[in-house]
Short mmCIF file of C-alpha atoms in Angstrom, two decimals:
data_model
loop_
_atom_site.label_atom_id
_atom_site.label_comp_id
_atom_site.label_asym_id
_atom_site.label_seq_id
_atom_site.Cartn_x
_atom_site.Cartn_y
_atom_site.Cartn_z
CA MET A 29 32.94 3.69 1.75
CA ARG A 30 33.06 3.75 -2.08
CA THR A 31 30.04 1.45 -2.19
CA HIS A 32 28.14 3.79 0.15
CA ILE A 33 28.93 6.82 -2.01
CA ALA A 34 27.98 4.94 -5.18
CA LEU A 35 24.66 3.84 -3.66
CA CYS A 36 23.90 7.41 -2.57
CA LEU A 37 24.64 8.75 -6.06
CA LEU A 38 22.48 6.01 -7.58
CA ALA A 39 19.64 6.82 -5.19
CA VAL A 40 19.81 10.56 -5.94
CA SER A 41 19.79 9.91 -9.69
CA SER A 42 16.93 7.40 -9.27
CA ILE A 43 14.64 9.94 -7.59
CA THR A 44 15.17 12.48 -10.37
CA LEU A 45 14.06 9.89 -12.95
CA ALA A 46 11.08 8.52 -11.01
CA GLU A 47 7.64 9.35 -12.42
CA THR A 48 5.27 6.92 -10.71
CA PRO A 49 4.55 6.16 -7.05
CA PRO A 50 6.31 2.75 -7.25
CA GLN A 51 9.37 4.35 -8.88
CA ILE A 52 9.50 7.13 -6.28
CA ARG A 53 9.09 4.61 -3.43
CA GLN A 54 11.85 2.47 -4.96
CA ALA A 55 14.19 5.46 -5.29
CA TYR A 56 13.71 6.34 -1.60
CA THR A 57 14.09 2.66 -0.69
CA ALA A 58 17.39 2.49 -2.56
CA GLU A 59 18.56 5.63 -0.76
CA ALA A 60 17.55 4.13 2.61
CA MET A 61 19.36 0.89 1.76
CA ALA A 62 22.61 2.85 1.52
CA THR A 63 22.57 3.00 5.33
CA ASP A 64 20.47 -0.13 6.05
CA LYS A 65 20.89 -2.88 3.48
CA ASN A 66 17.91 -4.76 4.93
CA PHE A 67 15.48 -1.84 4.65
CA SER A 68 12.12 -2.52 3.06
CA ALA A 69 9.39 0.13 2.74
CA SER A 70 6.42 -0.42 5.04
CA ALA A 71 2.94 1.01 4.46
CA LYS A 72 2.18 0.33 8.14
CA ARG A 73 5.12 2.48 9.32
CA GLY A 74 4.12 5.11 6.76
CA GLU A 75 0.59 5.23 8.16
CA THR A 76 1.94 5.50 11.69
CA LEU A 77 4.13 8.47 10.72
CA PHE A 78 1.24 10.06 8.79
CA ARG A 79 -1.05 9.86 11.84
CA GLN A 80 1.55 10.63 14.53
CA ARG A 81 1.18 13.89 16.45
CA PHE A 82 4.35 15.91 16.98
CA ALA A 83 4.90 18.69 19.50
CA ILE A 84 6.59 21.01 17.02
CA ASN A 85 3.80 23.14 15.59
CA ASP A 86 0.55 23.76 17.51
CA LYS A 87 -1.34 24.64 14.33
CA MET A 88 -0.07 21.61 12.36
CA PRO A 89 0.72 18.83 14.87
CA ALA A 90 0.24 15.98 12.36
CA CYS A 91 -0.05 15.33 8.63
CA THR A 92 -3.75 14.63 9.24
CA THR A 93 -4.28 18.24 10.36
CA CYS A 94 -4.26 19.43 6.75
CA HIS A 95 -4.65 16.16 4.85
CA THR A 96 -7.50 14.72 7.01
CA ASP A 97 -7.60 11.20 8.45
CA ASN A 98 -8.46 9.98 4.96
CA PRO A 99 -5.63 10.72 2.49
CA ALA A 100 -8.03 9.96 -0.37
CA ALA A 101 -10.09 13.02 0.59
CA THR A 102 -9.47 16.68 -0.20
CA GLY A 103 -7.72 18.43 2.67
CA LYS A 104 -7.50 22.03 3.78
CA HIS A 105 -4.37 23.87 4.90
CA ALA A 106 -4.65 24.62 8.61
CA ILE A 107 -3.30 28.16 8.30
CA THR A 108 -4.21 29.40 4.81
CA GLY A 109 -7.50 27.50 4.43
CA LYS A 110 -6.47 26.56 0.89
CA ASP A 111 -7.84 23.27 -0.45
CA ILE A 112 -5.26 20.49 -0.81
CA LYS A 113 -5.81 17.79 -3.42
CA PRO A 114 -5.88 14.21 -2.06
CA LEU A 115 -2.54 12.66 -1.16
CA ALA A 116 -3.52 9.10 -2.04
CA ALA A 117 -2.19 8.09 -5.43
CA GLN A 118 -5.46 6.33 -6.31
CA ALA A 119 -7.48 9.50 -5.66
CA ASN A 120 -5.04 11.91 -7.30
CA THR A 121 -3.06 10.52 -10.23
CA GLU A 122 -0.85 13.62 -10.34
CA ARG A 123 0.45 12.83 -6.85
CA PHE A 124 3.92 11.25 -6.91
CA SER A 125 4.41 11.91 -10.62
CA ASP A 126 6.96 14.72 -10.32
CA PRO A 127 10.00 13.93 -8.15
CA ALA A 128 10.88 17.62 -7.73
CA LYS A 129 7.43 18.33 -6.27
CA VAL A 130 7.61 15.24 -4.04
CA GLU A 131 10.93 16.43 -2.61
CA LYS A 132 9.64 20.00 -2.25
CA TRP A 133 6.60 18.93 -0.25
CA PHE A 134 8.40 16.34 1.87
CA GLY A 135 10.97 19.02 2.70
CA ARG A 136 8.45 21.68 3.62
CA ASN A 137 5.96 19.45 5.43
CA CYS A 138 8.50 17.41 7.38
CA ARG A 139 10.16 20.59 8.68
CA GLU A 140 6.79 22.12 9.64
CA VAL A 141 5.19 19.03 11.19
CA VAL A 142 8.02 16.72 12.28
CA GLY A 143 10.50 19.51 13.00
CA ARG A 144 13.25 18.09 10.80
CA LEU A 145 13.82 16.64 7.36
CA CYS A 146 12.35 13.17 6.92
CA THR A 147 14.74 10.33 6.22
CA PRO A 148 14.67 8.43 2.93
CA ALA A 149 13.25 5.46 4.87
CA GLU A 150 10.39 7.57 6.25
CA LYS A 151 9.65 8.93 2.78
CA ALA A 152 9.61 5.41 1.30
CA ASP A 153 7.22 4.29 4.07
CA VAL A 154 4.84 7.24 3.56
CA VAL A 155 4.81 6.75 -0.22
CA ALA A 156 4.09 3.04 0.35
CA TYR A 157 1.16 3.94 2.61
CA LEU A 158 -0.27 6.59 0.30
CA SER A 159 0.03 4.18 -2.63
CA GLU A 160 -2.17 1.63 -0.85
CA VAL A 161 -4.95 3.97 0.37
CA ARG A 162 -8.16 3.53 -1.63
#
């Protein structure tokens, strides 16, 4: 139990210090490893989650609704029509450089699209995917 609590505290402090996509992915991976010591981030699982359609919100059934099928492209918010800068780290170097913004957008978008908060493992997978997209 003490080990679990220590790992959780380490993971939380790691995300607040992360400033690059690999650091942010590693912080989420460490947090996921608190419950699954064998966890390893997977870009393939991240892509699957990114493209999956959920039955929560008719106007935003998937991440691709606003972010397009190509995360390296500029998206458009399905409701407001506002342009959204590319999600892919290679196309937008500001993406995944501010841990507070990463948490803010995972929180908002997961609730709106998935219907719940995303797990640390899901976040690590999505960051892994968006770090590989060219």
